[in-house]
Amino acid sequence: MKAMYLKKAELGKLISSVQDSGALFVGPVVDAGNVVYKEIGSASELTGDYIIPVTTYKQWVFPQTEVVATFAVTKEGVDLDGVDLDPPDVVVFGARACEAASLASLRSVFTWGEDDEFYTRREDRITVITVGCTAIDDECFCTTVELSPASTTGSDIYLRETTDDEYMAVAVTKKGEAFIKAHHGVFHQKRAAEPELVELKLPEPIKGIKKEKISAWLARTDNYQSELWPRLTRKCFGCGACTFSCPTCHCFDITDEGTAFGGERRKNWDACQFDHFTAHASGHNPRDTQFKRWRNRFMCKFKYYPDKFKTTGCVGCGRCIRVCPVRLDITEVMEEISQISE
Ligand code: SF4
Ligand code: SF4
């Protein structure tokens, strides 16, 4: 499919067209001073002034909390009923290339063994429209983890801003192609000269970081006890903000909520940074100090994800650095490990 164009002034038309089709339109909005993804009703709610929203759009494929079954306690026993899962179509507009890439990581987890349909059905119904970054900040490091603002992995449609206030739209997937066809009244082919594209901004790769050195160092089991872990992570107090804002973090817990007579079984986000995350019923906790919990987060990103799922656990979005109240910077740990394994 040839590149198509979308006028920024016609985003309202696109939103109406999407809503008329019965789908939800999600995009970046300013909320209490932060840019976050939200379901929106009109183009006036959208902002274009952001590096990357503070929160991820993973909540539309992996909700923060959801009912997975209901139960009733009767004289005969417990009746457990599944829920009818029929998620809506969702269009996410204004995603960034790094977090679009995270969908492949999430999918690899939720299709490990049996498919988790609570995830796969939602992901099947989401259309991701990425806008190439024309601004970055000091926390962006996608190019250090082999991605870039031009990466199209995970996007269905990839947009580049033009100097005449339009977007050039390229369909990346069949779903993206179908989306452009379905909303053909909003997209148009350029008739005059080729438009000038606004330049993408790429963060400089962090020179001191070498992913292969990190992998090799983590593969040595004696490094599990390295003094580096407690030293570099001592300021972490386990708030979990890094995990909740991370597009690839996927841990959840199942809880039963209700009365002695019945209730709901819920799937809730959990965070490996919480002190009770691995607490056993016996009271024993194999990750009984914060540095062990932080070490697990790092190993998950750079060892468990690549080893088990052959995907990346970190897309370099920098969210965990921006939201951390004590500025624990994951790239500093990556850099030190790369250096000591020289
Ligand atoms: S670990 Fe941090 S930088 Fe990497 S994907 Fe998660 S939030 Fe983004
Ligand atoms: S956001 Fe910072 S303080 Fe909170 S758990 Fe993550 S690393 Fe620790």
PDB file of C-alpha atoms and ligand atoms in Angstrom, residues 141 242 245-248 297 301 313-321 330, ligand 1:
ATOM      1  CA  PHE A 141      17.548   5.217  25.267  1.00  0.00           C
ATOM      2  CA  CYS A 242       8.817   1.534  37.687  1.00  0.00           C
ATOM      3  CA  SER A 245       4.804   2.331  34.166  1.00  0.00           C
ATOM      4  CA  CYS A 246       6.876  -0.208  32.212  1.00  0.00           C
ATOM      5  CA  PRO A 247       5.335  -1.376  28.934  1.00  0.00           C
ATOM      6  CA  THR A 248       6.849  -4.873  29.194  1.00  0.00           C
ATOM      7  CA  ARG A 297      13.516  -6.865  37.759  1.00  0.00           C
ATOM      8  CA  LYS A 301      14.508  -7.617  31.491  1.00  0.00           C
ATOM      9  CA  GLY A 313      12.345  -7.053  28.232  1.00  0.00           C
ATOM     10  CA  CYS A 314      13.395  -3.414  27.894  1.00  0.00           C
ATOM     11  CA  VAL A 315      12.540  -1.152  24.984  1.00  0.00           C
ATOM     12  CA  GLY A 316      14.443   1.874  26.300  1.00  0.00           C
ATOM     13  CA  CYS A 317      11.392   4.090  26.815  1.00  0.00           C
ATOM     14  CA  GLY A 318      12.949   5.587  29.958  1.00  0.00           C
ATOM     15  CA  ARG A 319       9.661   5.645  31.878  1.00  0.00           C
ATOM     16  CA  CYS A 320      11.057   3.814  34.894  1.00  0.00           C
ATOM     17  CA  ILE A 321      13.749   6.496  35.241  1.00  0.00           C
ATOM     18  CA  ILE A 330      18.452   1.453  35.057  1.00  0.00           C
TER      19      ILE A 330
HETATM   20  S1  SF4 B   1      12.679  -1.155  32.020  1.00  0.00           S
HETATM   21 FE1  SF4 B   1      12.335   1.066  32.024  1.00  0.00          FE
HETATM   22  S2  SF4 B   1      13.207   1.797  30.098  1.00  0.00           S
HETATM   23 FE2  SF4 B   1      12.983  -0.433  29.913  1.00  0.00          FE
HETATM   24  S3  SF4 B   1      10.980  -0.726  28.948  1.00  0.00           S
HETATM   25 FE3  SF4 B   1      10.631  -0.807  31.158  1.00  0.00          FE
HETATM   26  S4  SF4 B   1      10.107   1.316  31.762  1.00  0.00           S
HETATM   27 FE4  SF4 B   1      11.013   1.382  29.697  1.00  0.00          FE
END
